[in-house]
GROMACS .gro file of C-alpha atoms in nm:
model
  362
    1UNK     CA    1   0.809  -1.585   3.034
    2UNK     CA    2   0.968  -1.429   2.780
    3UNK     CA    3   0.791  -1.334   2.417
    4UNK     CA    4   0.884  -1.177   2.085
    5UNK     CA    5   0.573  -1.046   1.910
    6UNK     CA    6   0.712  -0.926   1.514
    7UNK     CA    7   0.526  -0.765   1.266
    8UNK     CA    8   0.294  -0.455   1.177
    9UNK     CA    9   0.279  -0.173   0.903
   10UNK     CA   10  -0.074  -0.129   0.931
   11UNK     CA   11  -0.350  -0.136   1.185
   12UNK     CA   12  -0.509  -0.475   1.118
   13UNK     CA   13  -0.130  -0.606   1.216
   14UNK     CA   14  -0.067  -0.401   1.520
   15UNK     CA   15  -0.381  -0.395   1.690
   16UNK     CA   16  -0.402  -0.724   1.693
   17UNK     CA   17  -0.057  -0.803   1.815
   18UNK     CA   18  -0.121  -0.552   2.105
   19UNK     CA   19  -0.400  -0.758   2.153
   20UNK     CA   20  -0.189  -1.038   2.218
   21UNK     CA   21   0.049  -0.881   2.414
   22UNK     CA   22  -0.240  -0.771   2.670
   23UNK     CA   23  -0.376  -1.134   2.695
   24UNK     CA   24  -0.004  -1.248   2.738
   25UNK     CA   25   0.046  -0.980   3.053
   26UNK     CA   26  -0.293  -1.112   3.202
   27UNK     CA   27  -0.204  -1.453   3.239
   28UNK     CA   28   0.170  -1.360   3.299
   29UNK     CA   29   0.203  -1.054   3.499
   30UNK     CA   30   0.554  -1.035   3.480
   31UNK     CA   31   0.600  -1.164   3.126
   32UNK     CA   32   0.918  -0.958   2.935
   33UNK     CA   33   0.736  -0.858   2.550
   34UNK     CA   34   0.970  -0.723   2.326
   35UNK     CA   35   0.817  -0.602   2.029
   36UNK     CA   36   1.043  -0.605   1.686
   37UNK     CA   37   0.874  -0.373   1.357
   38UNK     CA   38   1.005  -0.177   1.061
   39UNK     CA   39   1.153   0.117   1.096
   40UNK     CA   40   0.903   0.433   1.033
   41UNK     CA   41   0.614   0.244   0.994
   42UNK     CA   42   0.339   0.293   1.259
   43UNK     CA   43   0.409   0.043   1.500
   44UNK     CA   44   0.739   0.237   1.607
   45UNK     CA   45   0.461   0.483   1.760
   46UNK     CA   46   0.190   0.234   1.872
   47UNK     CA   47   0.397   0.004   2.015
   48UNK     CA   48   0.572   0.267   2.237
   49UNK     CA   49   0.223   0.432   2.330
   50UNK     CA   50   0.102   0.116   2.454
   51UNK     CA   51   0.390   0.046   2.719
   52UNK     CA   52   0.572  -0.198   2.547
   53UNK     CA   53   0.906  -0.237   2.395
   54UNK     CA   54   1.027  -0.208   2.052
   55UNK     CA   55   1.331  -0.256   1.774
   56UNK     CA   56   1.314  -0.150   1.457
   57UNK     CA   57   1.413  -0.333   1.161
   58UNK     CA   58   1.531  -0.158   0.824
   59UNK     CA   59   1.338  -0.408   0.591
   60UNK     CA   60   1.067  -0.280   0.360
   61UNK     CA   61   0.849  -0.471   0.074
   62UNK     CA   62   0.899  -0.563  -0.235
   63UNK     CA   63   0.772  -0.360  -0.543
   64UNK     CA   64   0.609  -0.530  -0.733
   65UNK     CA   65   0.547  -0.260  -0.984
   66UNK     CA   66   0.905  -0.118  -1.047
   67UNK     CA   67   1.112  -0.412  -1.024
   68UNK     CA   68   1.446  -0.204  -1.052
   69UNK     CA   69   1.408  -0.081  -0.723
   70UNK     CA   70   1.442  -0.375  -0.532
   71UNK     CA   71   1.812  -0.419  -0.549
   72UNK     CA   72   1.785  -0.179  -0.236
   73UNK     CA   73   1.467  -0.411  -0.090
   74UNK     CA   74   1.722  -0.699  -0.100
   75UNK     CA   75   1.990  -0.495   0.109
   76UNK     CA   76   1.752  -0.424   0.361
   77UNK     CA   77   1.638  -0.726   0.384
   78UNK     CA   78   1.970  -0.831   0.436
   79UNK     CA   79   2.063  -0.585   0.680
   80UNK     CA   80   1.774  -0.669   0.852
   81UNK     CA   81   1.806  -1.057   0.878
   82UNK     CA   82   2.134  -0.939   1.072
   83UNK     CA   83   1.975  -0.771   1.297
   84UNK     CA   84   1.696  -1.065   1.398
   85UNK     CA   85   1.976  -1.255   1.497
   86UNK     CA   86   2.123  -1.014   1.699
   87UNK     CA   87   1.814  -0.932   1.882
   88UNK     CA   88   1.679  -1.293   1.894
   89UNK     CA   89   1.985  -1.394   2.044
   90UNK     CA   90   2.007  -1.113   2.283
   91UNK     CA   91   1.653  -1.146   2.434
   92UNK     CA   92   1.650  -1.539   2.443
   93UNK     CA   93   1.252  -1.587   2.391
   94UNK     CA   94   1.076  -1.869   2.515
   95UNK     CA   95   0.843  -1.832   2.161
   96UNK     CA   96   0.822  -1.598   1.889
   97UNK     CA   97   0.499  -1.466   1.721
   98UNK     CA   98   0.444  -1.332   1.399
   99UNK     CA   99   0.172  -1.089   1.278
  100UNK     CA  100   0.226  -1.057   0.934
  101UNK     CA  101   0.413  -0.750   0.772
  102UNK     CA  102   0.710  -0.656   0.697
  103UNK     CA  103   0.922  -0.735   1.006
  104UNK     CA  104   0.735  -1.057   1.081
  105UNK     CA  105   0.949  -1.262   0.826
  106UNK     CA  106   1.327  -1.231   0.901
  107UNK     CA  107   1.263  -1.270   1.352
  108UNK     CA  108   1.024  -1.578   1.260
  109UNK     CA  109   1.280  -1.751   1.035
  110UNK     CA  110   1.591  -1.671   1.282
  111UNK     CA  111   1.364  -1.837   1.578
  112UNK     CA  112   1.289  -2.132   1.365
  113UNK     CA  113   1.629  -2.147   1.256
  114UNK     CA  114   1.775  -2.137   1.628
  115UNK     CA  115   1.482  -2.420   1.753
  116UNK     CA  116   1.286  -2.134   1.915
  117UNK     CA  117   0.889  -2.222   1.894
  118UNK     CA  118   0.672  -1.973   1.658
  119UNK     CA  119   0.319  -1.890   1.645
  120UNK     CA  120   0.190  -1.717   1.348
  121UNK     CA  121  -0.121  -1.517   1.350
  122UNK     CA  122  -0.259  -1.485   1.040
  123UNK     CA  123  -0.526  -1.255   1.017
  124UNK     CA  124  -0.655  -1.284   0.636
  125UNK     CA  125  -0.864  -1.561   0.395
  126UNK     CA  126  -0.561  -1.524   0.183
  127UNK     CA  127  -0.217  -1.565   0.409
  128UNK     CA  128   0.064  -1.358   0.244
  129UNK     CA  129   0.361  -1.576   0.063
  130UNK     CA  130   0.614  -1.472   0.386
  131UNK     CA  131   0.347  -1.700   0.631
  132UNK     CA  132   0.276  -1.993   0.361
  133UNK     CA  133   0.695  -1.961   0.345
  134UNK     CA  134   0.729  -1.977   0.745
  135UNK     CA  135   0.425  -2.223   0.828
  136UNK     CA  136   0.644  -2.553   0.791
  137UNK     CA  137   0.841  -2.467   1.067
  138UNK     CA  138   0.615  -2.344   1.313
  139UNK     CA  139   0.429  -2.506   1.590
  140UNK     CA  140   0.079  -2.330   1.548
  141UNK     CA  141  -0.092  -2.132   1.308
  142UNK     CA  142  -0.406  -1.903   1.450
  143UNK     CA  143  -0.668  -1.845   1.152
  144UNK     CA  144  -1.027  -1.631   1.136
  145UNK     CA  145  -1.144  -1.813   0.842
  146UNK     CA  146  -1.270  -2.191   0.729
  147UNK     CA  147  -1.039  -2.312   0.406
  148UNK     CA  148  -0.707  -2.222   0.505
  149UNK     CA  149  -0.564  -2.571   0.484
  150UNK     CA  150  -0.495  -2.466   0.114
  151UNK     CA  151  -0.246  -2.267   0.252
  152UNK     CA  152  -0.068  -2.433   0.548
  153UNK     CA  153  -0.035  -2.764   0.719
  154UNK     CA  154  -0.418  -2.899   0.841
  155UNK     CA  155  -0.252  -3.042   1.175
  156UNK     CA  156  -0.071  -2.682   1.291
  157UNK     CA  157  -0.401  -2.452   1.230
  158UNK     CA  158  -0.659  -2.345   1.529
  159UNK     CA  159  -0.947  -2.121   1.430
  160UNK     CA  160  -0.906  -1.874   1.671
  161UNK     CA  161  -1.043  -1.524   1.497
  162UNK     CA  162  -0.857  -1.189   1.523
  163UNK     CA  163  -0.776  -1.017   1.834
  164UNK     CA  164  -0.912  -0.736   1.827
  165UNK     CA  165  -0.927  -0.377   2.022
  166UNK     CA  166  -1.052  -0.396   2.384
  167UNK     CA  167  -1.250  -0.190   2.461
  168UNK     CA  168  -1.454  -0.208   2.136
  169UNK     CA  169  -1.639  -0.481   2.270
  170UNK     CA  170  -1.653  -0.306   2.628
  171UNK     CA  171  -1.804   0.027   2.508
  172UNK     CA  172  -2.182   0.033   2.671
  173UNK     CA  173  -2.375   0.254   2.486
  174UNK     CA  174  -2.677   0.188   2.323
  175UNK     CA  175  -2.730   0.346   1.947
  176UNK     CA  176  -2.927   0.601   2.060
  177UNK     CA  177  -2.700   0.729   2.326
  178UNK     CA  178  -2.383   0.717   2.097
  179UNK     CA  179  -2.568   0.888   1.863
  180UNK     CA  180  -2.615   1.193   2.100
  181UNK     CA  181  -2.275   1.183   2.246
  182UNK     CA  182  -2.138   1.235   1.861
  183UNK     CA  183  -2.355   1.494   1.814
  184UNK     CA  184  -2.596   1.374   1.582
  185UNK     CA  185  -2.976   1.346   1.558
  186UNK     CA  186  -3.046   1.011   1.742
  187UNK     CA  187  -3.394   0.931   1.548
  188UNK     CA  188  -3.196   0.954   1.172
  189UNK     CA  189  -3.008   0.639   1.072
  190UNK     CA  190  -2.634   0.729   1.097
  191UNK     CA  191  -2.382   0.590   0.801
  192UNK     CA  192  -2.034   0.573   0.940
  193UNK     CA  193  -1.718   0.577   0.631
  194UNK     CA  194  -1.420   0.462   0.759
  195UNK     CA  195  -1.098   0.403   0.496
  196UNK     CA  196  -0.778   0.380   0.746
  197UNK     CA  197  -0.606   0.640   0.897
  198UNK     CA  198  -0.446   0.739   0.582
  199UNK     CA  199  -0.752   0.727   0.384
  200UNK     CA  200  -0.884   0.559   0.117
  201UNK     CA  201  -0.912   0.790  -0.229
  202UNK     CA  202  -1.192   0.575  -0.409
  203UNK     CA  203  -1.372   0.494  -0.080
  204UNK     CA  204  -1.393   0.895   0.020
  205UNK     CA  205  -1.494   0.972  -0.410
  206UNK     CA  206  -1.779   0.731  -0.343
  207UNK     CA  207  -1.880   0.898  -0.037
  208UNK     CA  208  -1.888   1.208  -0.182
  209UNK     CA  209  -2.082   1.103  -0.515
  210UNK     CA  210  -2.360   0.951  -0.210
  211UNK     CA  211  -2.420   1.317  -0.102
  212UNK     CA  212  -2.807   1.296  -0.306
  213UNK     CA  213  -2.847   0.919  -0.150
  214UNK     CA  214  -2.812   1.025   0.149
  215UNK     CA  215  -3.043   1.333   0.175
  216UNK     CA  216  -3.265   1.139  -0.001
  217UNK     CA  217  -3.294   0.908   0.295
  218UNK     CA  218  -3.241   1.153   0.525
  219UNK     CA  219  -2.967   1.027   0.708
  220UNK     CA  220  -2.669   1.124   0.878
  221UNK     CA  221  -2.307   1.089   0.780
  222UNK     CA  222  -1.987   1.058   0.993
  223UNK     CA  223  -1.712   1.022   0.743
  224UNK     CA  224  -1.313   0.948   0.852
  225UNK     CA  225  -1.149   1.047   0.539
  226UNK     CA  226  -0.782   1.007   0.609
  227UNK     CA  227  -0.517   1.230   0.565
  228UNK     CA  228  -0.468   1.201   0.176
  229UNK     CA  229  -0.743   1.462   0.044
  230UNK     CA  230  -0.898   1.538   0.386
  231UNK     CA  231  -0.915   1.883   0.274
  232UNK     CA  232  -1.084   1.866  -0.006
  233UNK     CA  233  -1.326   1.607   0.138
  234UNK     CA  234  -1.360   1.841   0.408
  235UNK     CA  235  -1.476   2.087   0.169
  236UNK     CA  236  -1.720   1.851   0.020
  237UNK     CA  237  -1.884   1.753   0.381
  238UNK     CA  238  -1.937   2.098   0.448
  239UNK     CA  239  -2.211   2.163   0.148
  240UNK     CA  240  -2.386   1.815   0.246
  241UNK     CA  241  -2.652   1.781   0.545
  242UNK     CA  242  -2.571   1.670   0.847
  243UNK     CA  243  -2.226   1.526   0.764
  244UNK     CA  244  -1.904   1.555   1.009
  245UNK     CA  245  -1.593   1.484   0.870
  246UNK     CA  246  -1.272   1.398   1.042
  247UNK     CA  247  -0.942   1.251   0.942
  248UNK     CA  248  -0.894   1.054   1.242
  249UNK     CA  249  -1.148   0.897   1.473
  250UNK     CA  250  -1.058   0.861   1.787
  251UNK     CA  251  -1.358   0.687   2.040
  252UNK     CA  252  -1.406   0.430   1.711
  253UNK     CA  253  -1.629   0.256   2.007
  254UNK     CA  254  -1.855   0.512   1.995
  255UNK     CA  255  -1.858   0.531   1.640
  256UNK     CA  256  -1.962   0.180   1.589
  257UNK     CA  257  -2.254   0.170   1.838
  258UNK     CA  258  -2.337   0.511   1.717
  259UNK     CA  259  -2.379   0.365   1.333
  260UNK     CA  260  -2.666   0.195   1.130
  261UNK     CA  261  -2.485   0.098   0.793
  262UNK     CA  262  -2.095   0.118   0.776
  263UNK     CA  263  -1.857   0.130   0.479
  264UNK     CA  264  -1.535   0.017   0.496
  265UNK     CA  265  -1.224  -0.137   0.350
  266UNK     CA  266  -1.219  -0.469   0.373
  267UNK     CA  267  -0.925  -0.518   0.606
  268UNK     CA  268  -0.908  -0.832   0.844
  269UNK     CA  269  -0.859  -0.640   1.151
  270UNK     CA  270  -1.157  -0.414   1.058
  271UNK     CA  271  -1.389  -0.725   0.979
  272UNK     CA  272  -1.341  -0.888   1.289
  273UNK     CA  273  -1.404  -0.589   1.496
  274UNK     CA  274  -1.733  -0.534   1.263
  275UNK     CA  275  -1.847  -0.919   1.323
  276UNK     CA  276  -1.768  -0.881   1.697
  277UNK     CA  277  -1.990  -0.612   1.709
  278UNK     CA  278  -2.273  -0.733   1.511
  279UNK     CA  279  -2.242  -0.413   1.238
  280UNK     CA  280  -2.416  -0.392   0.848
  281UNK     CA  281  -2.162  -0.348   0.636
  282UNK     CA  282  -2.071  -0.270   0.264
  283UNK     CA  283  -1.722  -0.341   0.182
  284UNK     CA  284  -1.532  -0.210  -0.089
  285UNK     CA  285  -1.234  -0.439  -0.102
  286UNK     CA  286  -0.870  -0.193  -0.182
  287UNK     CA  287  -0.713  -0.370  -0.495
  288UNK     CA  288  -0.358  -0.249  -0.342
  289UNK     CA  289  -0.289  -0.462  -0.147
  290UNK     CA  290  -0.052  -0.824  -0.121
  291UNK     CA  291  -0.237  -1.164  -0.300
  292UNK     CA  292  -0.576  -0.902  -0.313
  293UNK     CA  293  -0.650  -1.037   0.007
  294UNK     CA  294  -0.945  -0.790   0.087
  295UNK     CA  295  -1.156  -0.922  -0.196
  296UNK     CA  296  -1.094  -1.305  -0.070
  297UNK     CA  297  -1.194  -1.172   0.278
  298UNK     CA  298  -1.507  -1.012   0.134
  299UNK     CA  299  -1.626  -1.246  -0.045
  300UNK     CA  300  -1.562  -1.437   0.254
  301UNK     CA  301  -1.867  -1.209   0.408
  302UNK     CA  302  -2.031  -1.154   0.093
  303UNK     CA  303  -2.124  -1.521   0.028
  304UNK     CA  304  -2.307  -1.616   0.358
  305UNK     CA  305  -2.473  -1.301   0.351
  306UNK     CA  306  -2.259  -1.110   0.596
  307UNK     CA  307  -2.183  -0.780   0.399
  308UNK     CA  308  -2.265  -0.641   0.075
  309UNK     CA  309  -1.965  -0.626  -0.123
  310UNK     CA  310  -1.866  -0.377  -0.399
  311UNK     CA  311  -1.574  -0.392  -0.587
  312UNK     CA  312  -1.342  -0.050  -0.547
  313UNK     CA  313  -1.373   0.028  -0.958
  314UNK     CA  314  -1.745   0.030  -0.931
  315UNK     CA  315  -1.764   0.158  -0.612
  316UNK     CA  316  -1.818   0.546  -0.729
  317UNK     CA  317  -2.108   0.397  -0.975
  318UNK     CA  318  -2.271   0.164  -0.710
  319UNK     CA  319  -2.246   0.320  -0.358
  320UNK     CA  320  -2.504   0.588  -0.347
  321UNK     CA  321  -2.772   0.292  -0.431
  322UNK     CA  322  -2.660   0.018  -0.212
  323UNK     CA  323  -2.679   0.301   0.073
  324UNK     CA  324  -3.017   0.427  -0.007
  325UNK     CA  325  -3.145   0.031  -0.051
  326UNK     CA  326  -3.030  -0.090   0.317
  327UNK     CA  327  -3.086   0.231   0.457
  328UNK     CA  328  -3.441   0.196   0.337
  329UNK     CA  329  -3.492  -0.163   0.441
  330UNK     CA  330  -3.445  -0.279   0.785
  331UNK     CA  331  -3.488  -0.594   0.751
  332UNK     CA  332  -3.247  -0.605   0.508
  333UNK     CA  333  -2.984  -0.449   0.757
  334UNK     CA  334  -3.120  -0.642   0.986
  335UNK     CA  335  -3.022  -0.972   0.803
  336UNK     CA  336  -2.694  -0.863   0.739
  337UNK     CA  337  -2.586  -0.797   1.128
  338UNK     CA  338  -2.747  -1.148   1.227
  339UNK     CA  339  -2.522  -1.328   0.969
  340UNK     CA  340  -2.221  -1.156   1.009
  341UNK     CA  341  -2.239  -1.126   1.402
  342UNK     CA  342  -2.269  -1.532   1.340
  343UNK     CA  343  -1.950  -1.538   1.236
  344UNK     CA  344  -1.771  -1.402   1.513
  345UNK     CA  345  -1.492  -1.543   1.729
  346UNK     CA  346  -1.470  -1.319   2.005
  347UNK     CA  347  -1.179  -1.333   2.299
  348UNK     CA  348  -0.953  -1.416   2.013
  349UNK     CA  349  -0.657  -1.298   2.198
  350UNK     CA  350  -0.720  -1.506   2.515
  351UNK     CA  351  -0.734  -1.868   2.341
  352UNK     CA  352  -0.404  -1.738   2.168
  353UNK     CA  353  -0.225  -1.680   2.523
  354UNK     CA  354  -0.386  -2.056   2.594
  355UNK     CA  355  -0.211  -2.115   2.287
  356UNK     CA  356   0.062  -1.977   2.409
  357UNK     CA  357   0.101  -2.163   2.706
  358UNK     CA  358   0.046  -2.486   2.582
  359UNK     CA  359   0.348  -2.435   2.318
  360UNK     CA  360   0.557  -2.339   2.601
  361UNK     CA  361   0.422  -2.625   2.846
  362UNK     CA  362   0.507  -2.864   2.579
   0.00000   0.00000   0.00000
């Protein structure tokens, strides 16, 4: 059993392909994964970390914003098409699967090209123009969300939800005893920021502008700012009560049993984990991002009742009383984790190694 896995860039594409690649070595112990991302983006470290293998493209994305510069995009792109074929010839897979991001484009479309099955995973409401461009040609496409026959053939898609970490779902802990182990008084209701591991400016500028809210409510605050301005938010947790800051999280399974209310980006990897888990949530959507995909997947939440949604311009206006409202209503909170754990598709990366195997059987 051999299997190309391509993608990555951020989190909600690597985690999930991990994810994958973990169900794939259950089922087939002695399955050869070769991973394929974009050079000096973060899955050239993840990947690595995990145990697996990995080649680096040089493609990168298109600006969108400064269309001059993408004379060099197109050589890249070029460069890196070359590549796919040497390394999708070299390794011989018996499928292909594609994540989404940067790399996921040029292996998929050399597989396809050379008869080799593909699988994409496609994470978001909104699929990005490289999968609506690649879903012709492949055998399966693995969704989290209802109205994606917009986008891609009805007869290839299987509702599978996102994979998602582990040993999120395997974490024990009951609130209370998270709580503690954190550090933080286990009878106040605990708000948990998270905004990626680079950080998210407008999400931490809310946070900060909660500061009253939150005192006001007495509750406690453990707030991943990122790198980007973790000093200076840093600064600003230290004159508010019983706040922690940190720019990286790393037991995020002890984080989310640990929290009452959660704000977050509105990434797809970081809603499934939050649905999995059964978590209140207010989502502020990032507006910089491909097709504004976070918004469709909030309002994805937003309209069965799953998450409160705020959009990242009013965000710094709106936050502090959205906190203060669910932290003062449990029922309220309550609704929200019934309705959004409802929507959950756990074991996501198991049916896609069934998947997997039934593409290969056939």
């Amino acid at each position: 059993m051999k299997l190309l896995i391509s993608g990555g860039g951020t989190g909600g594409h690597i985690f999930p392909a991990l994810s994958i690649a973990g169900a794939v070595r259950r089922r087939w112990p002695d399955a050869e994964i070769l991973f394929v991302g974009a050079e000096g983006r973060m899955e050239m470290e993840k990947v690595p970390a995990a145990g697996y293998s990995i080649v680096g493209l040089p493609v990168a994305g298109f600006d969108r914003k400064r269309l001059w510069r993408n004379f060099g995009v197109l050589w890249k792109l070029w460069k890196s098409m070359r590549k796919a074929r040497r390394i999708v010839a070299g390794f011989k897979p018996d499928i292909a699967v594609g994540v989404g991001g940067y790399a996921s484009g040029p292996v998929l479309k050399e597989a396809q090209r050379r008869g080799i099955p593909t699988l994409i995973q496609e994470q978001n409401s909104y699929p990005g123009v490289t999968n609506k461009l690649l879903a012709k040609r492949a055998r399966m496409i693995c969704v989290a969300y209802d109205g994606t026959e917009r986008f891609f053939p009805a007869d290839k898609i299987v509702k599978t939800g996102n994979p998602t970490r582990k040993e999120l779902d395997e974490c024990g802990m009951t609130r209370r005893e998270a709580k503690e182990q954190l550090g933080f008084n286990p009878d106040k209701p605990l708000v948990l920021s998270v905004g990626g591991s680079l950080g998210a400016r407008t999400v931490n500028e809310a946070i900060a502008a909660s500061a009253d809210a939150l005192a006001e409510a007495d509750a406690s605050l453990y707030w991943q700012t990122g790198r980007y301005g973790a000093e200076l938010f840093a600064q600003k947790a230290e004159t508010m009560l019983d706040t922690k800051a940190t720019v990286f999280i790393k037991h995020m399974d002890v984080a989310y049993r640990a929290a009452d209310l959660v704000v977050a980006r509105a990434g797809a990897g970081t809603i499934s984990e939050l649905q999995n888990l059964g978590k209140a949530v207010i989502l502020i959507p990032s507006p910089n991002v491909a097709e504004d995909h976070q918004r469709h997947n909030a309002e994805a939440l937003a309209d069965r009742g799953a998450a409160v949604m705020i959009l990242d311009a009013e965000a710094k206006e709106r936050l502090a009383g959205e906190i203060k409202r669910l932290l003062g209503d449990p029922e309220a909170r309550a609704a929200l984790e019934k309705n959004i754990r409802e929507m959950a598709l756990p074991s996501a990366d198991d049916r896609i190694a069934g998947l997997i195997a039934e593409i290969i059987g056939n």
